[in-house]
Short mmCIF file of C-alpha atoms and ligand atoms in Angstrom, two decimals:
data_model
loop_
_atom_site.label_atom_id
_atom_site.label_comp_id
_atom_site.label_asym_id
_atom_site.label_seq_id
_atom_site.Cartn_x
_atom_site.Cartn_y
_atom_site.Cartn_z
CA UNK A 1045 76.69 130.04 126.16
CA UNK A 1046 74.35 128.41 123.64
CA UNK A 1047 70.65 127.68 124.08
CA UNK A 1048 69.41 124.41 125.58
CA UNK A 1049 67.83 122.38 122.79
CA UNK A 1050 64.81 120.12 123.20
CA UNK A 1051 65.46 116.66 121.77
CA UNK A 1052 62.61 114.31 120.89
CA UNK A 1053 62.95 110.60 120.32
CA UNK A 1054 63.55 109.73 116.68
CA UNK A 1055 61.17 106.98 115.62
CA UNK A 1056 60.22 106.00 112.08
CA UNK A 1057 61.82 109.16 110.69
CA UNK A 1058 59.84 111.47 112.97
CA UNK A 1059 60.76 113.40 116.09
CA UNK A 1060 58.26 112.38 118.76
CA UNK A 1061 57.88 113.00 122.50
CA UNK A 1062 58.05 110.15 125.00
CA UNK A 1063 54.66 108.50 125.45
CA UNK A 1064 55.12 108.90 129.20
CA UNK A 1065 55.48 112.67 128.80
CA UNK A 1066 58.64 112.87 130.93
CA UNK A 1067 61.91 114.63 130.11
CA UNK A 1068 65.31 115.06 131.73
CA UNK A 1069 67.98 117.69 131.27
CA UNK A 1070 71.70 117.44 130.71
CA UNK A 1071 74.07 120.09 132.01
CA UNK A 1072 77.58 120.88 130.88
CA UNK A 1073 79.92 119.11 133.34
CA UNK A 1074 82.36 122.03 133.15
CA UNK A 1075 79.65 124.56 133.98
CA UNK A 1076 76.45 123.20 135.44
CA UNK A 1077 74.67 126.52 134.83
CA UNK A 1078 74.74 125.61 131.14
CA UNK A 1079 71.82 123.33 130.22
CA UNK A 1080 72.93 121.65 127.00
CA UNK A 1081 69.81 119.72 126.20
CA UNK A 1082 66.44 118.46 127.34
CA UNK A 1083 65.77 114.85 126.40
CA UNK A 1084 62.89 112.41 126.45
CA UNK A 1085 62.88 110.22 129.56
CA UNK A 1086 61.64 107.21 127.64
CA UNK A 1087 59.97 104.04 128.85
CA UNK A 1088 58.99 100.60 127.57
CA UNK A 1089 56.18 102.04 125.40
CA UNK A 1090 58.65 104.22 123.52
CA UNK A 1091 60.93 101.24 123.02
CA UNK A 1092 57.96 99.27 121.72
CA UNK A 1093 57.19 101.99 119.15
CA UNK A 1094 60.84 102.17 118.07
CA UNK A 1095 61.20 98.39 117.71
CA UNK A 1096 57.94 98.22 115.74
CA UNK A 1097 59.26 100.88 113.33
CA UNK A 1098 62.64 99.15 113.01
CA UNK A 1099 61.00 95.80 112.37
CA UNK A 1100 58.81 97.22 109.61
CA UNK A 1101 61.76 99.04 108.01
CA UNK A 1102 63.83 95.85 108.07
CA UNK A 1103 61.55 94.21 105.50
CA UNK A 1104 62.71 96.64 102.82
CA UNK A 1105 66.15 97.74 104.07
CA UNK A 1106 67.50 94.19 104.06
CA UNK A 1107 66.72 94.01 100.33
CA UNK A 1108 68.57 97.21 99.41
CA UNK A 1109 71.79 96.07 97.71
CA UNK A 1110 74.73 96.33 100.09
CA UNK A 1111 76.71 98.70 97.78
CA UNK A 1112 73.72 101.10 97.83
CA UNK A 1113 73.56 100.89 101.62
CA UNK A 1114 77.29 101.59 101.70
CA UNK A 1115 76.88 104.67 99.51
CA UNK A 1116 74.62 106.24 102.14
CA UNK A 1117 77.35 105.72 104.72
CA UNK A 1118 79.95 107.24 102.42
CA UNK A 1119 77.79 110.32 101.88
CA UNK A 1120 77.29 110.55 105.66
CA UNK A 1121 81.10 110.56 106.07
CA UNK A 1122 81.30 113.72 103.94
CA UNK A 1123 78.56 115.40 105.97
CA UNK A 1124 80.29 114.51 109.25
CA UNK A 1125 83.52 116.02 107.95
CA UNK A 1126 81.78 119.23 106.90
CA UNK A 1127 80.21 119.53 110.38
CA UNK A 1128 83.17 118.40 112.42
CA UNK A 1129 83.62 121.69 114.30
CA UNK A 1130 79.95 122.05 115.22
CA UNK A 1131 79.64 118.44 116.33
CA UNK A 1132 82.87 118.65 118.33
CA UNK A 1133 81.49 121.67 120.14
CA UNK A 1134 78.28 119.78 120.98
CA UNK A 1135 80.29 116.80 122.20
CA UNK A 1136 82.56 118.86 124.46
CA UNK A 1137 79.60 120.68 125.89
CA UNK A 1138 77.69 117.50 126.67
CA UNK A 1139 80.46 115.36 128.18
CA UNK A 1140 83.41 117.63 128.87
CA UNK A 1141 86.43 116.37 126.91
CA UNK A 1142 88.54 119.15 125.31
CA UNK A 1143 87.62 120.24 121.79
CA UNK A 1144 90.70 118.69 120.17
CA UNK A 1145 89.75 115.31 121.65
CA UNK A 1146 86.09 115.75 120.67
CA UNK A 1147 87.32 116.28 117.11
CA UNK A 1148 88.99 112.87 117.33
CA UNK A 1149 85.64 111.33 118.25
CA UNK A 1150 84.09 112.78 115.07
CA UNK A 1151 87.08 111.67 112.97
CA UNK A 1152 86.62 108.11 114.24
CA UNK A 1153 83.01 108.20 113.07
CA UNK A 1154 84.13 109.54 109.68
CA UNK A 1155 86.68 106.75 109.39
CA UNK A 1156 84.11 104.17 110.36
CA UNK A 1157 81.58 105.57 107.85
CA UNK A 1158 84.21 105.25 105.11
CA UNK A 1159 85.33 101.81 106.21
CA UNK A 1160 81.86 100.35 106.74
CA UNK A 1161 80.54 102.16 103.65
CA UNK A 1162 83.15 100.59 101.42
CA UNK A 1163 82.41 97.21 103.00
CA UNK A 1164 79.15 97.38 101.05
CA UNK A 1165 81.21 96.45 97.98
CA UNK A 1166 83.13 93.65 99.71
CA UNK A 1167 81.30 91.73 102.41
CA UNK A 1168 83.19 88.69 101.25
CA UNK A 1169 82.01 85.17 101.74
CA UNK A 1170 83.96 82.01 100.96
CA UNK A 1171 83.65 79.65 98.02
CA UNK A 1172 85.24 76.23 98.34
CA UNK A 1173 85.55 73.21 96.08
CA UNK A 1174 83.12 70.42 96.85
CA UNK A 1175 84.16 66.88 97.72
CA UNK A 1176 81.60 65.74 95.14
CA UNK A 1177 81.59 66.31 91.38
CA UNK A 1178 79.23 68.81 89.76
CA UNK A 1179 78.55 70.59 92.98
CA UNK A 1180 79.27 74.23 93.89
CA UNK A 1181 79.36 75.75 97.35
CA UNK A 1182 79.72 79.12 98.96
CA UNK A 1183 78.94 81.07 102.10
CA UNK A 1184 77.44 84.52 102.43
CA UNK A 1185 76.53 87.01 105.13
CA UNK A 1186 72.91 87.81 105.81
CA UNK A 1187 71.39 90.53 108.00
CA UNK A 1188 69.73 89.46 111.24
CA UNK A 1189 66.99 91.98 112.03
CA UNK A 1190 66.56 94.73 114.61
CA UNK A 1191 69.76 95.42 116.56
CA UNK A 1192 69.43 96.94 120.04
CA UNK A 1193 72.35 99.23 120.90
CA UNK A 1194 73.23 100.64 124.29
CA UNK A 1195 76.15 103.05 124.50
CA UNK A 1196 78.09 104.94 127.18
CA UNK A 1197 78.84 108.67 127.30
CA UNK A 1198 82.63 108.69 127.00
CA UNK A 1199 82.94 108.35 123.20
CA UNK A 1200 79.40 109.31 122.29
CA UNK A 1201 79.97 109.73 118.55
CA UNK A 1202 82.66 107.12 117.95
CA UNK A 1203 81.04 104.24 119.84
CA UNK A 1204 77.63 104.89 118.28
CA UNK A 1205 79.30 104.79 114.86
CA UNK A 1206 81.24 101.57 115.58
CA UNK A 1207 77.96 99.83 116.27
CA UNK A 1208 75.53 101.50 113.93
CA UNK A 1209 77.47 101.70 110.68
CA UNK A 1210 78.53 98.03 110.37
CA UNK A 1211 75.03 96.98 111.43
CA UNK A 1212 73.48 99.13 108.71
CA UNK A 1213 75.76 98.07 105.88
CA UNK A 1214 74.88 94.46 106.71
CA UNK A 1215 71.20 95.28 106.18
CA UNK A 1216 69.93 95.43 109.78
CA UNK A 1217 67.84 98.13 111.33
CA UNK A 1218 68.64 99.79 114.65
CA UNK A 1219 67.17 101.02 117.90
CA UNK A 1220 69.78 102.86 119.96
CA UNK A 1221 69.59 104.02 123.56
CA UNK A 1222 72.53 106.41 123.99
CA UNK A 1223 74.24 107.16 127.30
CA UNK A 1224 72.04 109.60 129.20
CA UNK A 1225 74.94 112.00 129.79
CA UNK A 1226 75.80 112.43 126.10
CA UNK A 1227 72.91 111.80 123.74
CA UNK A 1228 73.38 114.74 121.36
CA UNK A 1229 76.24 113.12 119.45
CA UNK A 1230 74.01 110.18 118.51
CA UNK A 1231 71.44 112.63 117.09
CA UNK A 1232 74.23 114.33 115.14
CA UNK A 1233 75.42 111.05 113.66
CA UNK A 1234 71.90 110.04 112.69
CA UNK A 1235 71.23 113.51 111.24
CA UNK A 1236 74.02 112.88 108.73
CA UNK A 1237 72.77 109.40 107.88
CA UNK A 1238 69.23 110.66 107.28
CA UNK A 1239 70.43 113.53 105.09
CA UNK A 1240 72.58 111.02 103.22
CA UNK A 1241 69.44 109.06 102.33
CA UNK A 1242 68.72 106.60 105.15
CA UNK A 1243 65.02 105.64 104.92
CA UNK A 1244 62.60 106.19 107.85
CA UNK A 1245 62.61 103.54 110.55
CA UNK A 1246 66.06 102.16 109.71
CA UNK A 1247 67.62 103.93 112.71
CA UNK A 1248 65.58 104.93 115.75
CA UNK A 1249 66.79 106.78 118.84
CA UNK A 1250 65.17 106.36 122.24
CA UNK A 1251 66.79 108.47 124.96
CA UNK A 1252 66.56 107.91 128.68
CA UNK A 1253 67.92 105.99 131.61
CA UNK A 1254 69.25 102.46 131.77
CA UNK A 1255 66.60 100.61 133.77
CA UNK A 1256 63.59 102.42 132.24
CA UNK A 1257 64.68 102.78 128.57
CA UNK A 1258 67.66 100.44 128.14
CA UNK A 1259 66.30 97.35 129.83
CA UNK A 1260 63.05 97.16 127.80
CA UNK A 1261 65.22 97.19 124.69
CA UNK A 1262 67.38 94.39 126.08
CA UNK A 1263 64.30 92.33 126.91
CA UNK A 1264 62.30 93.00 123.76
CA UNK A 1265 61.58 89.71 121.96
CA UNK A 1266 61.86 91.30 118.49
CA UNK A 1267 65.47 92.40 119.10
CA UNK A 1268 67.65 89.35 118.40
CA UNK A 1269 71.04 91.09 118.76
CA UNK A 1270 72.28 93.38 121.52
CA UNK A 1271 75.41 95.47 121.21
CA UNK A 1272 76.41 96.96 124.54
CA UNK A 1273 79.32 99.15 125.66
CA UNK A 1274 79.54 100.22 129.28
CA UNK A 1275 80.44 98.95 132.72
CA UNK A 1276 81.01 95.29 133.47
CA UNK A 1277 78.26 95.43 136.08
CA UNK A 1278 75.56 96.50 133.60
CA UNK A 1279 77.07 94.34 130.84
CA UNK A 1280 76.64 91.25 133.01
CA UNK A 1281 72.95 92.09 133.49
CA UNK A 1282 72.48 92.64 129.73
CA UNK A 1283 74.18 89.29 129.07
CA UNK A 1284 71.97 87.45 131.57
CA UNK A 1285 68.76 89.00 130.28
CA UNK A 1286 69.77 88.37 126.67
CA UNK A 1287 70.67 84.74 127.38
CA UNK A 1288 67.13 84.00 128.56
CA UNK A 1289 65.94 84.66 125.01
CA UNK A 1290 69.04 83.18 123.36
CA UNK A 1291 70.02 86.55 121.93
CA UNK A 1292 73.39 87.31 120.45
CA UNK A 1293 75.00 89.73 122.89
CA UNK A 1294 78.19 91.67 122.19
CA UNK A 1295 79.73 93.27 125.27
CA UNK A 1296 82.51 95.88 125.51
CA UNK A 1297 83.14 96.62 129.16
CA UNK A 1298 85.62 97.93 131.69
CA UNK A 1299 89.41 97.99 131.79
CA UNK A 1300 92.37 98.36 134.16
CA UNK A 1301 95.01 98.88 131.56
CA UNK A 1302 98.71 98.35 132.37
CA UNK A 1303 101.67 100.17 130.84
CA UNK A 1304 104.98 98.39 131.49
CA UNK A 1305 108.20 100.42 131.55
CA UNK A 1306 111.40 98.38 131.34
CA UNK A 1307 114.78 99.71 132.48
CA UNK A 1308 115.94 100.25 128.88
CA UNK A 1309 112.90 102.34 127.90
CA UNK A 1310 113.14 105.81 126.37
CA UNK A 1311 111.84 107.79 129.33
CA UNK A 1312 111.11 110.89 127.25
CA UNK A 1313 108.70 108.80 125.21
CA UNK A 1314 107.23 107.10 128.28
CA UNK A 1315 106.61 110.40 130.03
CA UNK A 1316 104.62 111.80 127.11
CA UNK A 1317 102.72 108.58 126.52
CA UNK A 1318 101.71 108.00 130.12
CA UNK A 1319 100.44 111.52 130.68
CA UNK A 1320 98.39 111.41 127.48
CA UNK A 1321 96.92 107.97 128.20
CA UNK A 1322 96.30 108.42 131.94
CA UNK A 1323 94.85 111.93 131.91
CA UNK A 1324 93.42 112.29 128.38
CA UNK A 1325 89.60 112.33 128.49
CA UNK A 1326 90.15 112.88 132.24
CA UNK A 1327 91.03 109.18 132.50
CA UNK A 1328 87.53 108.27 131.35
CA UNK A 1329 88.57 106.02 128.49
CA UNK A 1330 88.02 102.29 128.64
CA UNK A 1331 91.62 102.05 127.36
CA UNK A 1332 93.08 104.67 129.74
CA UNK A 1333 96.40 103.79 131.36
CA UNK A 1334 95.58 103.27 135.02
CA UNK A 1335 98.64 101.28 136.10
CA UNK A 1336 102.27 102.06 135.29
CA UNK A 1337 104.32 98.95 136.07
CA UNK A 1338 107.88 100.20 136.13
CA UNK A 1339 111.25 98.51 136.56
CA UNK A 1340 112.67 99.56 139.93
CA UNK A 1341 115.92 100.82 138.34
CA UNK A 1342 114.12 103.65 136.52
CA UNK A 1343 111.13 104.15 138.83
CA UNK A 1344 112.39 107.19 140.75
CA UNK A 1345 113.40 109.04 137.59
CA UNK A 1346 110.14 108.27 135.86
CA UNK A 1347 107.97 109.23 138.83
CA UNK A 1348 109.67 112.62 139.07
CA UNK A 1349 109.00 113.27 135.40
CA UNK A 1350 105.36 112.12 135.58
CA UNK A 1351 104.59 114.24 138.62
CA UNK A 1352 106.08 117.30 136.92
CA UNK A 1353 104.02 116.74 133.79
CA UNK A 1354 100.79 115.98 135.65
CA UNK A 1355 101.10 119.13 137.73
CA UNK A 1356 101.65 121.20 134.58
CA UNK A 1357 98.42 120.01 132.92
CA UNK A 1358 95.89 122.79 132.46
CA UNK A 1359 92.58 121.61 133.86
CA UNK A 1360 89.53 123.52 132.69
CA UNK A 1361 86.49 123.85 130.48
CA UNK A 1362 87.06 121.79 127.35
CA UNK A 1363 85.62 124.58 125.20
CA UNK A 1364 88.69 126.73 125.98
CA UNK A 1365 91.51 126.02 123.54
CA UNK A 1366 94.19 126.05 126.27
CA UNK A 1367 92.60 123.20 128.25
CA UNK A 1368 94.52 119.92 128.47
CA UNK A 1369 92.08 118.07 130.74
CA UNK A 1370 88.37 118.67 131.20
CA UNK A 1371 86.00 117.80 134.06
CA UNK A 1372 84.60 114.43 135.06
CA UNK A 1373 81.30 113.68 133.38
CA UNK A 1374 78.99 114.06 136.38
CA UNK A 1375 78.76 114.34 140.14
CA UNK A 1376 78.49 110.58 140.67
CA UNK A 1377 81.70 110.08 138.72
CA UNK A 1378 83.38 112.80 140.81
CA UNK A 1379 82.29 111.08 144.03
CA UNK A 1380 83.54 107.77 142.72
CA UNK A 1381 86.97 109.17 141.83
CA UNK A 1382 87.34 111.06 145.13
CA UNK A 1383 86.25 107.87 146.91
CA UNK A 1384 89.02 105.88 145.22
CA UNK A 1385 91.57 108.56 146.15
CA UNK A 1386 90.58 108.03 149.79
CA UNK A 1387 90.83 104.26 149.31
CA UNK A 1388 94.37 104.69 147.91
CA UNK A 1389 95.42 106.78 150.90
CA UNK A 1390 93.89 104.39 153.41
CA UNK A 1391 95.55 101.41 151.72
CA UNK A 1392 98.94 103.02 152.32
CA UNK A 1393 99.82 104.18 148.81
CA UNK A 1394 101.75 107.47 148.59
CA UNK A 1395 99.80 110.36 147.07
CA UNK A 1396 102.48 112.09 144.98
CA UNK A 1397 100.34 114.74 143.31
CA UNK A 1398 96.74 115.84 142.92
CA UNK A 1399 94.07 114.15 144.99
CA UNK A 1400 91.71 117.09 145.34
CA UNK A 1401 88.59 118.44 143.78
CA UNK A 1402 89.02 121.89 142.20
CA UNK A 1403 86.34 124.33 143.29
CA UNK A 1404 87.72 127.86 143.12
CA UNK A 1405 86.93 130.50 140.47
CA UNK A 1406 86.11 129.03 137.08
CA UNK A 1407 86.00 125.55 138.63
CA UNK A 1408 83.10 126.43 140.93
CA UNK A 1409 80.33 125.05 138.71
CA UNK A 1410 82.04 121.95 137.37
CA UNK A 1411 83.13 118.43 138.30
CA UNK A 1412 86.87 119.05 138.26
CA UNK A 1413 89.53 116.98 139.97
CA UNK A 1414 93.32 117.27 139.85
CA UNK A 1415 95.43 114.79 137.88
CA UNK A 1416 96.45 112.34 140.59
CA UNK A 1417 99.40 109.98 140.93
CA UNK A 1418 99.87 107.32 143.61
CA UNK A 1419 103.25 105.66 144.04
CA UNK A 1420 104.25 102.73 146.24
CA UNK A 1421 101.16 100.94 145.00
CA UNK A 1422 101.05 97.19 145.60
CA UNK A 1423 99.27 94.93 143.09
CA UNK A 1424 96.87 93.76 145.78
CA UNK A 1425 95.50 97.22 146.52
CA UNK A 1426 92.02 98.11 145.29
CA UNK A 1427 93.36 101.12 143.36
CA UNK A 1428 95.56 98.66 141.43
CA UNK A 1429 92.70 96.26 140.65
CA UNK A 1430 89.40 98.12 140.26
CA UNK A 1431 88.39 100.39 137.40
CA UNK A 1432 88.40 104.00 138.67
CA UNK A 1433 87.53 105.70 135.36
CA UNK A 1434 89.14 108.98 136.30
CA UNK A 1435 92.52 110.78 136.28
CA UNK A 1436 94.12 108.57 138.93
CA UNK A 1437 97.32 106.73 138.07
CA UNK A 1438 98.89 103.97 140.17
CA UNK A 1439 102.64 103.36 139.89
CA UNK A 1440 103.75 99.83 140.79
CA UNK A 1441 107.45 98.92 140.95
CA UNK A 1442 108.79 95.54 139.81
CA UNK A 1443 112.18 93.82 139.48
CA UNK A 1444 111.88 92.00 136.13
CA UNK A 1445 109.91 91.45 132.96
CA UNK A 1446 108.45 88.24 134.41
CA UNK A 1447 107.16 90.11 137.42
CA UNK A 1448 105.85 92.95 135.24
CA UNK A 1449 103.86 90.57 133.07
CA UNK A 1450 102.48 88.72 136.09
CA UNK A 1451 101.34 91.97 137.71
CA UNK A 1452 99.89 93.26 134.43
CA UNK A 1453 97.81 90.11 134.01
CA UNK A 1454 96.70 89.81 137.61
CA UNK A 1455 93.45 91.77 137.27
CA UNK A 1456 89.94 90.85 136.23
CA UNK A 1457 90.03 92.95 133.05
CA UNK A 1458 91.90 92.64 129.76
CA UNK A 1459 91.29 95.46 127.29
CA UNK A 1460 94.45 97.37 126.40
CA UNK A 1461 98.09 97.07 127.47
CA UNK A 1462 101.49 98.47 126.61
CA UNK A 1463 105.22 97.95 127.03
CA UNK A 1464 108.05 100.42 126.57
CA UNK A 1465 111.37 98.73 125.89
CA UNK A 1466 114.18 98.73 123.34
CA UNK A 1467 114.65 94.98 123.75
CA UNK A 1468 112.92 93.22 120.88
CA UNK A 1469 112.73 89.95 122.78
CA UNK A 1470 110.97 91.62 125.69
CA UNK A 1471 108.57 93.32 123.28
CA UNK A 1472 107.67 90.05 121.57
CA UNK A 1473 107.21 88.24 124.87
CA UNK A 1474 104.86 90.98 126.05
CA UNK A 1475 102.98 90.90 122.75
CA UNK A 1476 102.27 87.21 123.28
CA UNK A 1477 101.83 87.05 127.04
CA UNK A 1478 99.80 90.12 127.94
CA UNK A 1479 96.20 89.06 128.60
CA UNK A 1480 94.53 91.83 126.61
CA UNK A 1481 92.70 92.42 123.36
CA UNK A 1482 95.11 95.21 122.41
CA UNK A 1483 98.90 95.54 122.93
CA UNK A 1484 100.99 98.59 122.15
CA UNK A 1485 104.77 98.54 121.85
CA UNK A 1486 106.45 101.84 122.69
CA UNK A 1487 103.11 103.63 122.59
CA UNK A 1488 100.54 104.17 125.33
CA UNK A 1489 97.35 102.14 125.87
CA UNK A 1490 95.10 104.49 123.90
CA UNK A 1491 94.96 105.16 120.17
CA UNK A 1492 93.11 102.30 118.50
CA UNK A 1493 92.35 102.67 114.80
CA UNK A 1494 89.06 101.56 113.37
CA UNK A 1495 90.37 99.08 110.81
CA UNK A 1496 91.77 96.64 113.37
CA UNK A 1497 89.60 94.58 115.74
CA UNK A 1498 88.77 96.34 119.02
CA UNK A 1499 87.78 94.62 122.23
CA UNK A 1500 89.02 92.84 125.29
CA UNK A 1501 89.31 89.57 127.15
CA UNK A 1502 88.29 88.35 130.63
CA UNK A 1503 85.79 90.73 132.32
CA UNK A 1504 86.18 93.26 129.49
CA UNK A 1505 84.42 91.33 126.76
CA UNK A 1506 82.64 88.16 125.75
CA UNK A 1507 84.64 87.23 122.68
CA UNK A 1508 83.31 89.63 120.08
CA UNK A 1509 85.33 92.38 118.44
CA UNK A 1510 84.09 95.71 117.17
CA UNK A 1511 85.75 97.50 114.23
CA UNK A 1512 88.23 95.89 111.85
CA UNK A 1513 87.19 93.09 109.52
CA UNK A 1514 85.57 91.41 112.53
CA UNK A 1515 82.98 94.18 112.85
CA UNK A 1516 80.50 92.44 110.55
CA UNK A 1517 80.43 89.21 112.58
CA UNK A 1518 78.18 90.53 115.33
CA UNK A 1519 75.72 91.99 112.85
CA UNK A 1520 75.42 89.24 110.27
CA UNK A 1521 74.54 85.58 110.11
CA UNK A 1522 76.53 83.19 107.94
CA UNK A 1523 74.60 81.10 105.45
CA UNK A 1524 76.23 78.21 103.56
CA UNK A 1525 74.76 77.38 100.15
CA UNK A 1526 75.32 74.13 98.24
CA UNK A 1527 74.35 73.92 94.56
CA UNK A 1528 74.25 70.40 93.16
CA UNK A 1529 74.09 70.50 89.34
CA UNK A 1530 74.79 66.76 88.84
CA UNK A 1531 71.13 65.87 88.30
CA UNK A 1532 71.42 62.96 90.73
CA UNK A 1533 71.36 62.46 94.48
CA UNK A 1534 74.94 62.73 95.74
CA UNK A 1535 75.35 61.75 99.37
CA UNK A 1536 78.19 63.70 101.02
CA UNK A 1537 80.62 61.60 103.08
CA UNK A 1538 78.96 58.40 101.75
CA UNK A 1539 79.08 58.27 97.95
CA UNK A 1540 82.60 59.67 97.91
CA UNK A 1541 83.88 57.69 100.90
CA UNK A 1542 85.98 55.11 98.99
P1 NAD B 553 77.15 102.18 132.36
O1 NAD B 553 77.31 100.70 132.38
O2 NAD B 553 76.71 102.85 133.60
O3 NAD B 553 76.10 102.59 131.24
C1 NAD B 553 76.23 102.18 129.91
C2 NAD B 553 74.88 102.21 129.23
O4 NAD B 553 74.07 101.20 129.83
C3 NAD B 553 74.13 103.53 129.40
O5 NAD B 553 73.47 103.85 128.19
C4 NAD B 553 73.12 103.20 130.49
O6 NAD B 553 71.95 103.98 130.44
C5 NAD B 553 72.82 101.75 130.16
N1 NAD B 553 72.22 101.00 131.26
C6 NAD B 553 72.39 101.17 132.60
N2 NAD B 553 71.63 100.29 133.29
C7 NAD B 553 70.98 99.53 132.38
C8 NAD B 553 70.06 98.45 132.46
N3 NAD B 553 69.62 98.00 133.64
N4 NAD B 553 69.61 97.91 131.31
C9 NAD B 553 70.02 98.36 130.12
N5 NAD B 553 70.88 99.40 129.97
C10 NAD B 553 71.36 99.97 131.09
O7 NAD B 553 78.55 102.77 131.84
P2 NAD B 553 78.95 104.29 131.60
O8 NAD B 553 79.15 104.94 132.93
O9 NAD B 553 78.03 104.93 130.64
O10 NAD B 553 80.37 104.11 130.86
C11 NAD B 553 81.54 103.84 131.55
C12 NAD B 553 81.90 102.37 131.45
O11 NAD B 553 81.93 101.98 130.08
C13 NAD B 553 83.28 102.05 131.98
O12 NAD B 553 83.23 100.86 132.71
C14 NAD B 553 84.10 101.86 130.72
O13 NAD B 553 85.25 101.05 130.88
C15 NAD B 553 83.12 101.26 129.80
N6 NAD B 553 83.52 101.43 128.41
C16 NAD B 553 84.01 100.35 127.73
C17 NAD B 553 84.42 100.48 126.42
C18 NAD B 553 84.95 99.30 125.66
O14 NAD B 553 84.99 99.36 124.44
N7 NAD B 553 85.38 98.23 126.30
C19 NAD B 553 84.33 101.72 125.78
C20 NAD B 553 83.84 102.81 126.51
C21 NAD B 553 83.43 102.64 127.82
#
């Protein structure tokens, strides 16, 4: 077991204690005897100091040429790669996912550092011909100012990188409030950026809880853009508070992701994909498969396979190499998941495997629950509609592709989705008709890559996309520039109207 480290806030390039003098501790969810870190329990005064630093740094950072800003990100990518094992260990210890998955979180940040870093040499605008002679016109991206970022705990390195790195290459400065259950990974990311040459004040970290540290950031008048990932409930509040000051607010929120299995699907492939996407990260991915919508003809065969696989998963401490599935992130999450298992039973779904907390032996000090599968689930049941965010899979049987698509779309959320079929027509129909920001064909609902847009529709998002070429849109303002070199007044839409 490693030592608990004391983490200060990071403001203006310095590590400083919270002005309120309070701290909180974070314990390893696989072993609550292991205190992984002590963090500043920040308040509005700390946020004020961080925003002041970020605002001052913006005056110079925005003028650093974008290719130079990008070079810092590229150097940070190399540092992240060199430290991948250490940072993966920190990440597993703070939020529980197995080491091999934690490594994926770091690799996403490396990919984003490379992608956003190289964007420093592109950041394309548009030039167009003018409708008037001797006139030139173009558009260009400009930074906006201090960006307030609020992140969850489930991808603590990747999500921080998706927000921070595009914002920085655009020339903004940042105040980030990481998820209180996994703040270390944000410090690790920023450590690499600072060693790569990021000037003081350009990124500031304020740790703490949502209402006391997050909300002052949301409400701060000198923070014109908010980038939030988390639950729909908190996202709605962030949106409302931001709207009062006409802020730009980017929201990435919950999911209830469907995976459709048609009667011609390759069940070997389905079996592997479903188990990975439903129980990977203990089901705590916004893109986790939580509903399998299966054609009745193959339902019985598939269910038998899924139950066998789920029961064979090795649940344990993510630091042990043999572990397939780690614990839930905290006690509240455990209570929530166990609560939904009771809801499923009381609604009349059939509990086919799992359903219990694990408490014996090495499980005694952690938030472990068995991989759980309900069958006979009807689309109207709460377990088929509400985000559980745990290793609980609902299997819903349908008679046709039409019915499968209708059931898939009949929820409030719309993040990721999937269909397994060998019928190209069915695949294309699903691609077009699934109400989701992401569709997979013959692959499960998880596995997004950073160079395509990421985000969802309906209650999952508010129209923005992280990652991909769209990633700059949230963090930059378009400016159109017209250069008239005719030496005379040319009136657009009037002088050239005939
Ligand atoms: P959460 O909404 O409880 O917390 C998210 C962040 O908001 C945390 O940093 C928290 O401290 C902060 N917060 C809480 N109350 C606040 C307030 N009043 N003002 C400002 N900030 C506040 O979510 P969570 O439990 O950390 O994460 C799980 C949720 O995140 C799930 O719903 C999941 O689907 C979602 N998620 C979505 C995506 C996506 O890209 N769509 C990715 C990962 C997670």
